[in-house]
Amino acid sequence: MEAEGADGASGGAEAALSCFSFNQDCTSLAIGTKAGYKLFSLSSVEQLDHVHGSNDTPDVYIVERLFSSSLVVVVSHTKPRQMNVYHFKKGTEICNYSYSGNILAIRLNRQRLLVCLEESIYIHNIKDMKLLKTILDIPANPTGLCALSINHSNSYVAYPGSLTTGEIVLYDGHSLGTVIRVFSVPDGQKLYEFRRGMKRYVTISSLAFSMDSQFLCASSNTETVHIFKLEHLANSRPEEPSTWTGYMGKMFLAASSYLPTQVSDMMNQDRAFATGRLGFSGHRNICTLATIQKLPRLLVVSSSGHLYVYNLDPQDGGDCVLIKTHSLLGSGTSEENKENDLRPPLPQSYAATVARPSASAASTVPGYSEDGGALRGEVIPEHEFATGPVCLDDENEFPPITSCRGDQQDKATPS
């Protein structure tokens, strides 16, 4: 989940975050600024551990980390058409790719790397960064709206299917097959419907499911974050308590059947199970639900440069209690905490296979490949390749990979 750009309400240009995103399992937070980017571990409530920071690439507007590994993908406004993949623990660049248009979004799982442009999507094999598929001529997608399932066994890709109707295209990014199905919002089966409020119109800035898919949180441009509980509802609503309030509630629902459809539907929508209240409104923000120190937490990041941590009661809901606020724009923690969430490296690493020193001057071949616009960066000398399957930090975090042959032009058949 990622938010790009900073609103004027978020403060001065030097203090605002240009982008911020949680990793796939919400154990890490990445932020981009005018100066560079930073990575934080979310293993503790009291202490926000600064894992890594870099000012080598200024004006970062996309930064994505692969789970808790050392692989990070960065895109800068100075080169908005170029994606750079780094092994930050080694301080090396793994590879870079250039595209025919500005990069709007990056999505990762343990099998695929997704690059979204306004009218095309590129699918890379994350084991060796080879370009596998280019989906061309998609409906104009100026915000880069897309999603990649974190389950690498299927690697489903979702993106808007129409400019005029509510359609979502679901593509099989694992077998690179054709479109699985196009879901039409007006005709699709409704599983849940929620209402975050009636007093005003708002702009939803982020939606996130909990890892167990039991809760959904939503943040907006207001001061309230809403959490909805995803329960399988019975055919009929449960009996209300035998109180005057319960009696009036049943009468109210009964009367709604005589009202216009839009009104009766609104009355039957479920309200928020829990809420987190911010001390401000108008700032761009994202939210997520995570388990930290074995307890459920609501996390909210604001473009003003702060992380807010709330306790969530999964049984009774209600108002979430703000327990900690962290500044993301400070100097960070001490050096000994910077890599506390990284396991000791094995003798061979991903960088040993395909990395080159980041200080090396990059050379690019002019023009674009026939697959629709992806261009590989500098060729990696043959002697720098490892001899066998290796991984980033450990076998559990990243699957074995094979050598990446940078001297071969990547090919992909246009869809």
Short mmCIF file of C-alpha atoms in Angstrom, two decimals:
data_model
loop_
_atom_site.label_atom_id
_atom_site.label_comp_id
_atom_site.label_asym_id
_atom_site.label_seq_id
_atom_site.Cartn_x
_atom_site.Cartn_y
_atom_site.Cartn_z
CA MET A 1 0.00 0.00 0.00
CA GLU A 2 1.45 3.31 -1.01
CA ALA A 3 0.59 6.99 -0.95
CA GLU A 4 2.28 9.37 -3.36
CA GLY A 5 2.64 13.10 -3.23
CA ALA A 6 2.20 15.55 -0.38
CA ASP A 7 -0.64 17.96 0.08
CA GLY A 8 -0.08 21.59 0.82
CA ALA A 9 -1.75 21.04 4.16
CA SER A 10 0.97 18.70 5.23
CA GLY A 11 3.50 21.41 5.90
CA GLY A 12 6.56 22.82 4.18
CA ALA A 13 8.13 21.18 1.17
CA GLU A 14 11.21 20.14 3.13
CA ALA A 15 9.20 18.53 5.93
CA ALA A 16 6.56 16.64 3.95
CA LEU A 17 6.75 13.03 2.82
CA SER A 18 6.57 12.52 -0.93
CA CYS A 19 5.50 8.88 -0.54
CA PHE A 20 5.01 6.26 2.16
CA SER A 21 4.13 2.57 2.04
CA PHE A 22 3.96 -0.53 4.19
CA ASN A 23 5.58 -3.74 3.00
CA GLN A 24 3.56 -6.82 2.12
CA ASP A 25 3.09 -8.17 5.66
CA CYS A 26 3.06 -4.77 7.43
CA THR A 27 6.31 -5.40 9.30
CA SER A 28 8.16 -2.50 7.68
CA LEU A 29 7.49 1.09 6.63
CA ALA A 30 9.18 2.91 3.75
CA ILE A 31 9.08 6.68 3.22
CA GLY A 32 10.36 8.90 0.42
CA THR A 33 11.40 12.55 0.79
CA LYS A 34 13.08 15.28 -1.22
CA ALA A 35 16.41 14.09 0.20
CA GLY A 36 16.05 10.32 -0.36
CA TYR A 37 14.29 7.47 1.40
CA LYS A 38 14.17 5.66 4.75
CA LEU A 39 13.13 2.20 5.93
CA PHE A 40 11.74 1.46 9.40
CA SER A 41 11.00 -1.77 11.25
CA LEU A 42 7.56 -2.08 12.88
CA SER A 43 8.51 -4.76 15.40
CA SER A 44 7.97 -2.56 18.45
CA VAL A 45 5.41 -0.01 19.61
CA GLU A 46 7.69 2.06 21.83
CA GLN A 47 10.66 2.23 19.48
CA LEU A 48 10.65 2.90 15.75
CA ASP A 49 13.83 1.27 14.47
CA HIS A 50 15.50 3.02 11.55
CA VAL A 51 16.68 0.10 9.41
CA HIS A 52 18.20 1.98 6.49
CA GLY A 53 18.36 5.39 4.88
CA SER A 54 19.86 6.71 1.67
CA ASN A 55 20.35 10.17 0.21
CA ASP A 56 22.01 8.89 -2.96
CA THR A 57 18.73 9.19 -4.89
CA PRO A 58 16.97 12.53 -4.28
CA ASP A 59 13.30 13.38 -4.77
CA VAL A 60 12.02 9.82 -4.32
CA TYR A 61 8.31 9.33 -5.08
CA ILE A 62 8.13 5.51 -5.05
CA VAL A 63 9.92 3.21 -2.59
CA GLU A 64 8.88 -0.40 -2.02
CA ARG A 65 10.54 -3.06 0.13
CA LEU A 66 10.15 -6.81 -0.42
CA PHE A 67 8.87 -8.16 2.91
CA SER A 68 11.77 -7.85 5.43
CA SER A 69 14.49 -8.61 2.91
CA SER A 70 17.28 -6.34 1.69
CA LEU A 71 15.64 -5.74 -1.69
CA VAL A 72 14.19 -2.26 -2.20
CA VAL A 73 12.85 -0.63 -5.38
CA VAL A 74 13.18 3.13 -5.83
CA VAL A 75 11.85 5.61 -8.41
CA SER A 76 12.83 9.28 -8.39
CA HIS A 77 11.31 12.39 -9.95
CA THR A 78 14.75 13.07 -11.43
CA LYS A 79 14.33 9.93 -13.57
CA PRO A 80 10.61 9.08 -13.45
CA ARG A 81 10.92 6.50 -16.24
CA GLN A 82 13.66 4.47 -14.52
CA MET A 83 13.24 1.80 -11.83
CA ASN A 84 16.27 1.04 -9.65
CA VAL A 85 16.49 -2.18 -7.63
CA TYR A 86 18.94 -2.16 -4.72
CA HIS A 87 20.36 -4.59 -2.18
CA PHE A 88 20.56 -1.94 0.53
CA LYS A 89 22.39 -4.09 3.07
CA LYS A 90 25.26 -4.60 0.61
CA GLY A 91 25.02 -1.02 -0.66
CA THR A 92 24.78 -2.24 -4.25
CA GLU A 93 22.46 -1.80 -7.17
CA ILE A 94 21.03 -5.05 -8.50
CA CYS A 95 19.70 -3.67 -11.77
CA ASN A 96 17.74 -0.85 -13.38
CA TYR A 97 15.12 -0.70 -16.11
CA SER A 98 13.86 2.21 -18.18
CA TYR A 99 10.36 2.44 -19.64
CA SER A 100 8.53 4.38 -22.34
CA GLY A 101 6.58 6.47 -19.83
CA ASN A 102 6.58 7.65 -16.24
CA ILE A 103 6.34 4.93 -13.61
CA LEU A 104 3.19 5.36 -11.50
CA ALA A 105 3.32 2.35 -9.18
CA ILE A 106 5.48 -0.63 -8.18
CA ARG A 107 4.12 -3.82 -6.59
CA LEU A 108 6.11 -6.80 -5.26
CA ASN A 109 5.73 -10.33 -4.00
CA ARG A 110 8.24 -13.17 -3.70
CA GLN A 111 7.73 -14.17 -7.34
CA ARG A 112 6.83 -11.11 -9.37
CA LEU A 113 7.67 -7.41 -9.66
CA LEU A 114 4.95 -5.26 -11.23
CA VAL A 115 5.60 -1.90 -12.91
CA CYS A 116 2.53 0.18 -13.75
CA LEU A 117 2.52 2.96 -16.35
CA GLU A 118 -0.54 4.92 -17.40
CA GLU A 119 -1.46 2.60 -20.29
CA SER A 120 0.69 -0.49 -19.74
CA ILE A 121 1.84 -2.92 -17.06
CA TYR A 122 5.17 -4.76 -16.99
CA ILE A 123 5.61 -8.06 -15.13
CA HIS A 124 9.14 -9.08 -14.12
CA ASN A 125 10.41 -12.32 -12.62
CA ILE A 126 11.79 -11.15 -9.30
CA LYS A 127 14.29 -14.03 -9.14
CA ASP A 128 16.40 -12.61 -11.96
CA MET A 129 14.50 -9.40 -12.88
CA LYS A 130 13.82 -10.69 -16.38
CA LEU A 131 10.85 -9.04 -18.09
CA LEU A 132 8.25 -11.76 -18.60
CA LYS A 133 5.17 -9.99 -19.91
CA THR A 134 3.91 -6.61 -21.04
CA ILE A 135 0.20 -5.86 -20.83
CA LEU A 136 -0.38 -3.11 -23.38
CA ASP A 137 -3.30 -0.82 -24.21
CA ILE A 138 -4.97 -0.98 -20.82
CA PRO A 139 -7.59 1.74 -20.12
CA ALA A 140 -5.96 5.02 -19.13
CA ASN A 141 -4.89 4.71 -15.49
CA PRO A 142 -3.37 8.09 -14.55
CA THR A 143 -3.12 7.27 -10.83
CA GLY A 144 -1.40 3.91 -11.33
CA LEU A 145 -4.15 2.01 -9.53
CA CYS A 146 -3.19 -1.66 -9.41
CA ALA A 147 -2.67 -4.53 -6.99
CA LEU A 148 -0.55 -7.69 -6.82
CA SER A 149 -1.53 -10.50 -4.46
CA ILE A 150 1.11 -11.15 -1.81
CA ASN A 151 0.51 -14.88 -2.26
CA HIS A 152 3.22 -15.72 -4.79
CA SER A 153 1.64 -19.07 -5.65
CA ASN A 154 -0.93 -17.28 -7.82
CA SER A 155 0.42 -13.71 -8.21
CA TYR A 156 -2.91 -12.27 -9.34
CA VAL A 157 -2.72 -8.80 -10.87
CA ALA A 158 -5.72 -6.46 -10.63
CA TYR A 159 -6.20 -3.18 -12.49
CA PRO A 160 -9.11 -1.02 -13.75
CA GLY A 161 -10.85 -2.46 -16.79
CA SER A 162 -12.85 0.56 -17.92
CA LEU A 163 -12.91 4.33 -17.78
CA THR A 164 -16.69 4.55 -17.62
CA THR A 165 -17.94 1.49 -15.69
CA GLY A 166 -16.82 -0.11 -12.48
CA GLU A 167 -14.81 -3.04 -13.84
CA ILE A 168 -11.70 -4.77 -12.49
CA VAL A 169 -9.48 -6.96 -14.64
CA LEU A 170 -7.88 -9.91 -12.85
CA TYR A 171 -4.81 -11.30 -14.63
CA ASP A 172 -2.86 -14.45 -13.80
CA GLY A 173 0.66 -13.18 -13.16
CA HIS A 174 1.97 -16.65 -12.26
CA SER A 175 1.27 -18.57 -15.45
CA LEU A 176 1.03 -15.35 -17.49
CA GLY A 177 -2.30 -16.52 -18.86
CA THR A 178 -5.07 -14.43 -20.30
CA VAL A 179 -7.58 -12.50 -18.23
CA ILE A 180 -9.13 -14.74 -15.59
CA ARG A 181 -12.31 -12.78 -15.19
CA VAL A 182 -13.66 -9.26 -15.41
CA PHE A 183 -15.67 -8.33 -12.36
CA SER A 184 -18.47 -5.85 -12.97
CA VAL A 185 -19.25 -3.88 -9.84
CA PRO A 186 -22.97 -3.27 -10.58
CA ASP A 187 -23.59 -6.94 -11.44
CA GLY A 188 -21.20 -8.61 -8.99
CA GLN A 189 -22.32 -10.37 -5.85
CA LYS A 190 -22.17 -8.09 -2.85
CA LEU A 191 -20.54 -9.66 0.17
CA TYR A 192 -20.39 -6.68 2.50
CA GLU A 193 -21.41 -3.07 2.44
CA PHE A 194 -20.27 -0.49 4.94
CA ARG A 195 -20.90 3.17 5.61
CA ARG A 196 -18.27 5.38 7.21
CA GLY A 197 -20.60 8.32 7.88
CA MET A 198 -23.54 10.44 6.70
CA LYS A 199 -22.60 13.99 7.63
CA ARG A 200 -20.22 14.85 4.79
CA TYR A 201 -18.59 13.69 1.60
CA VAL A 202 -15.01 12.49 2.00
CA THR A 203 -12.16 11.24 -0.14
CA ILE A 204 -11.00 7.72 0.77
CA SER A 205 -7.20 7.68 0.67
CA SER A 206 -6.46 4.07 1.63
CA LEU A 207 -8.10 0.70 2.26
CA ALA A 208 -6.34 -2.25 3.88
CA PHE A 209 -7.37 -5.73 5.03
CA SER A 210 -5.89 -7.32 8.11
CA MET A 211 -3.62 -10.30 7.45
CA ASP A 212 -6.36 -12.69 8.62
CA SER A 213 -8.97 -10.94 6.40
CA GLN A 214 -11.22 -10.39 9.39
CA PHE A 215 -11.07 -6.58 9.37
CA LEU A 216 -10.96 -3.75 6.84
CA CYS A 217 -9.66 -0.28 7.69
CA ALA A 218 -10.29 2.92 5.72
CA SER A 219 -8.67 6.33 6.04
CA SER A 220 -9.71 9.56 4.36
CA ASN A 221 -9.10 13.29 4.39
CA THR A 222 -10.98 13.58 7.69
CA GLU A 223 -9.78 13.11 11.26
CA THR A 224 -11.29 9.62 11.63
CA VAL A 225 -10.03 6.18 10.53
CA HIS A 226 -12.74 3.52 10.39
CA ILE A 227 -12.35 -0.23 10.98
CA PHE A 228 -15.02 -2.63 9.75
CA LYS A 229 -15.44 -6.22 10.88
CA LEU A 230 -15.94 -8.75 8.10
CA GLU A 231 -18.40 -11.23 9.52
CA HIS A 232 -20.59 -13.62 7.60
CA LEU A 233 -24.02 -12.27 8.35
CA ALA A 234 -26.97 -14.55 8.93
CA ASN A 235 -30.06 -14.40 6.72
CA SER A 236 -31.68 -12.16 9.29
CA ARG A 237 -30.26 -9.65 11.72
CA PRO A 238 -29.76 -10.83 15.30
CA GLU A 239 -32.45 -10.01 17.79
CA GLU A 240 -32.00 -6.63 19.41
CA PRO A 241 -31.98 -6.43 23.22
CA SER A 242 -35.40 -6.09 24.80
CA THR A 243 -34.92 -2.40 25.54
CA TRP A 244 -36.59 0.75 24.32
CA THR A 245 -33.55 1.48 22.10
CA GLY A 246 -33.66 -2.01 20.61
CA TYR A 247 -37.38 -1.73 19.97
CA MET A 248 -36.97 1.61 18.19
CA GLY A 249 -34.13 0.18 16.13
CA LYS A 250 -36.33 -2.65 14.84
CA MET A 251 -39.15 -0.22 14.06
CA PHE A 252 -36.70 2.01 12.19
CA LEU A 253 -35.48 -0.90 10.03
CA ALA A 254 -39.02 -2.03 9.34
CA ALA A 255 -39.99 1.47 8.20
CA SER A 256 -37.00 1.60 5.85
CA SER A 257 -38.67 -0.95 3.54
CA TYR A 258 -41.20 1.73 2.56
CA LEU A 259 -38.57 4.30 1.68
CA PRO A 260 -36.74 4.79 -1.66
CA THR A 261 -34.12 2.13 -2.43
CA GLN A 262 -31.16 4.47 -1.97
CA VAL A 263 -32.37 5.49 1.47
CA SER A 264 -33.26 1.99 2.66
CA ASP A 265 -29.93 0.62 1.42
CA MET A 266 -28.09 3.30 3.39
CA MET A 267 -30.02 2.43 6.54
CA ASN A 268 -29.11 -1.23 6.21
CA GLN A 269 -25.39 -0.63 5.71
CA ASP A 270 -23.20 -1.69 8.60
CA ARG A 271 -21.39 0.97 10.58
CA ALA A 272 -17.75 0.96 11.67
CA PHE A 273 -16.77 -1.64 14.27
CA ALA A 274 -13.99 0.59 15.61
CA THR A 275 -12.53 4.04 14.96
CA GLY A 276 -9.18 5.72 15.35
CA ARG A 277 -9.27 9.47 15.84
CA LEU A 278 -6.52 11.72 14.52
CA GLY A 279 -5.86 15.19 15.80
CA PHE A 280 -6.01 16.75 12.34
CA SER A 281 -7.75 16.56 8.97
CA GLY A 282 -6.84 17.39 5.39
CA HIS A 283 -3.54 15.50 5.31
CA ARG A 284 -2.88 12.64 2.93
CA ASN A 285 -2.52 9.41 4.89
CA ILE A 286 -2.54 5.63 4.72
CA CYS A 287 -3.61 3.06 7.28
CA THR A 288 -3.06 -0.62 7.92
CA LEU A 289 -3.78 -3.29 10.51
CA ALA A 290 -0.82 -5.19 11.93
CA THR A 291 0.16 -7.44 14.80
CA ILE A 292 2.96 -5.89 16.84
CA GLN A 293 4.24 -7.59 19.99
CA LYS A 294 1.43 -10.15 19.65
CA LEU A 295 -1.36 -7.55 19.83
CA PRO A 296 -3.53 -6.07 17.03
CA ARG A 297 -2.66 -2.48 16.17
CA LEU A 298 -3.98 0.21 13.87
CA LEU A 299 -1.16 2.11 12.13
CA VAL A 300 -1.67 5.44 10.38
CA VAL A 301 1.02 7.36 8.45
CA SER A 302 0.42 11.01 7.60
CA SER A 303 2.12 13.06 4.91
CA SER A 304 3.09 15.46 7.70
CA GLY A 305 5.75 12.88 8.64
CA HIS A 306 4.28 11.00 11.60
CA LEU A 307 3.31 7.41 12.39
CA TYR A 308 0.41 6.92 14.81
CA VAL A 309 0.00 3.61 16.63
CA TYR A 310 -3.35 2.62 18.15
CA ASN A 311 -4.50 -0.33 20.22
CA LEU A 312 -7.39 -2.24 18.63
CA ASP A 313 -9.84 -4.30 20.67
CA PRO A 314 -10.79 -7.16 18.29
CA GLN A 315 -13.72 -8.22 20.49
CA ASP A 316 -15.55 -5.04 21.47
CA GLY A 317 -14.25 -2.45 19.00
CA GLY A 318 -15.12 1.12 19.90
CA ASP A 319 -12.57 3.93 19.98
CA CYS A 320 -9.01 2.79 19.37
CA VAL A 321 -6.58 4.19 21.92
CA LEU A 322 -3.60 6.16 20.61
CA ILE A 323 -0.58 4.74 22.42
CA LYS A 324 2.39 6.11 20.48
CA THR A 325 3.34 8.78 17.94
CA HIS A 326 6.62 8.54 16.02
CA SER A 327 8.32 11.22 13.94
CA LEU A 328 9.55 9.88 10.59
CA LEU A 329 11.64 12.88 9.63
CA GLY A 330 14.10 12.89 12.53
CA SER A 331 17.60 11.51 12.51
CA GLY A 332 16.41 8.01 13.39
CA THR A 333 17.77 5.65 16.02
CA SER A 334 21.34 4.66 16.74
CA GLU A 335 23.46 2.75 14.27
CA GLU A 336 23.23 -0.50 16.19
CA ASN A 337 19.46 -0.64 15.60
CA LYS A 338 19.51 0.08 11.89
CA GLU A 339 19.46 -3.55 10.76
CA ASN A 340 17.82 -5.24 13.71
CA ASP A 341 15.16 -6.88 11.54
CA LEU A 342 17.58 -8.41 9.05
CA ARG A 343 18.88 -11.91 9.59
CA PRO A 344 22.62 -12.63 9.24
CA PRO A 345 23.57 -13.05 5.59
CA LEU A 346 24.53 -16.36 4.07
CA PRO A 347 27.86 -16.75 2.26
CA GLN A 348 26.09 -16.09 -1.05
CA SER A 349 23.45 -13.45 -1.56
CA TYR A 350 21.25 -12.01 -4.25
CA ALA A 351 23.76 -9.23 -4.71
CA ALA A 352 26.53 -11.76 -5.36
CA THR A 353 24.53 -12.97 -8.33
CA VAL A 354 23.43 -9.85 -10.10
CA ALA A 355 24.62 -6.76 -8.21
CA ARG A 356 27.13 -4.19 -9.25
CA PRO A 357 28.56 -1.33 -7.15
CA SER A 358 26.13 1.57 -7.06
CA ALA A 359 29.01 3.99 -7.70
CA SER A 360 29.56 2.55 -11.18
CA ALA A 361 28.54 4.73 -14.06
CA ALA A 362 25.43 3.35 -15.68
CA SER A 363 25.31 2.84 -19.41
CA THR A 364 22.12 2.33 -21.36
CA VAL A 365 21.47 1.10 -24.85
CA PRO A 366 19.52 3.65 -26.92
CA GLY A 367 15.96 2.87 -27.92
CA TYR A 368 13.35 0.55 -26.47
CA SER A 369 12.85 -3.17 -26.85
CA GLU A 370 10.06 -4.54 -28.99
CA ASP A 371 8.11 -5.68 -25.93
CA GLY A 372 6.68 -2.21 -25.51
CA GLY A 373 9.23 -0.11 -23.71
CA ALA A 374 11.37 -1.84 -21.05
CA LEU A 375 15.09 -1.26 -21.43
CA ARG A 376 17.75 -3.05 -19.44
CA GLY A 377 20.56 -1.07 -17.86
CA GLU A 378 24.29 -1.81 -17.67
CA VAL A 379 25.60 -5.23 -18.67
CA ILE A 380 27.02 -7.19 -15.72
CA PRO A 381 30.40 -8.87 -16.35
CA GLU A 382 30.30 -12.66 -16.58
CA HIS A 383 32.76 -13.22 -13.72
CA GLU A 384 30.48 -11.46 -11.22
CA PHE A 385 27.84 -14.17 -11.41
CA ALA A 386 27.59 -16.80 -8.71
CA THR A 387 27.68 -20.47 -9.67
CA GLY A 388 24.49 -21.76 -8.06
CA PRO A 389 21.10 -20.84 -6.64
CA VAL A 390 21.34 -18.17 -3.97
CA CYS A 391 18.99 -15.98 -1.96
CA LEU A 392 18.76 -12.58 -0.32
CA ASP A 393 19.15 -13.33 3.35
CA ASP A 394 17.72 -16.78 4.05
CA GLU A 395 15.73 -19.52 2.35
CA ASN A 396 12.51 -18.67 4.14
CA GLU A 397 12.51 -15.01 3.22
CA PHE A 398 13.32 -15.33 -0.47
CA PRO A 399 13.14 -18.29 -2.86
CA PRO A 400 16.29 -19.57 -4.62
CA ILE A 401 17.19 -17.63 -7.75
CA THR A 402 19.31 -18.21 -10.81
CA SER A 403 21.84 -15.96 -12.45
CA CYS A 404 20.64 -12.85 -14.24
CA ARG A 405 22.24 -12.46 -17.66
CA GLY A 406 22.37 -8.73 -18.19
CA ASP A 407 23.80 -9.02 -21.71
CA GLN A 408 20.64 -10.61 -23.06
CA GLN A 409 17.92 -8.31 -24.34
CA ASP A 410 14.68 -8.97 -22.47
CA LYS A 411 11.77 -10.05 -24.62
CA ALA A 412 8.07 -10.15 -23.93
CA THR A 413 5.20 -10.82 -26.25
CA PRO A 414 2.73 -7.93 -26.35
CA SER A 415 -0.70 -8.87 -25.12
#
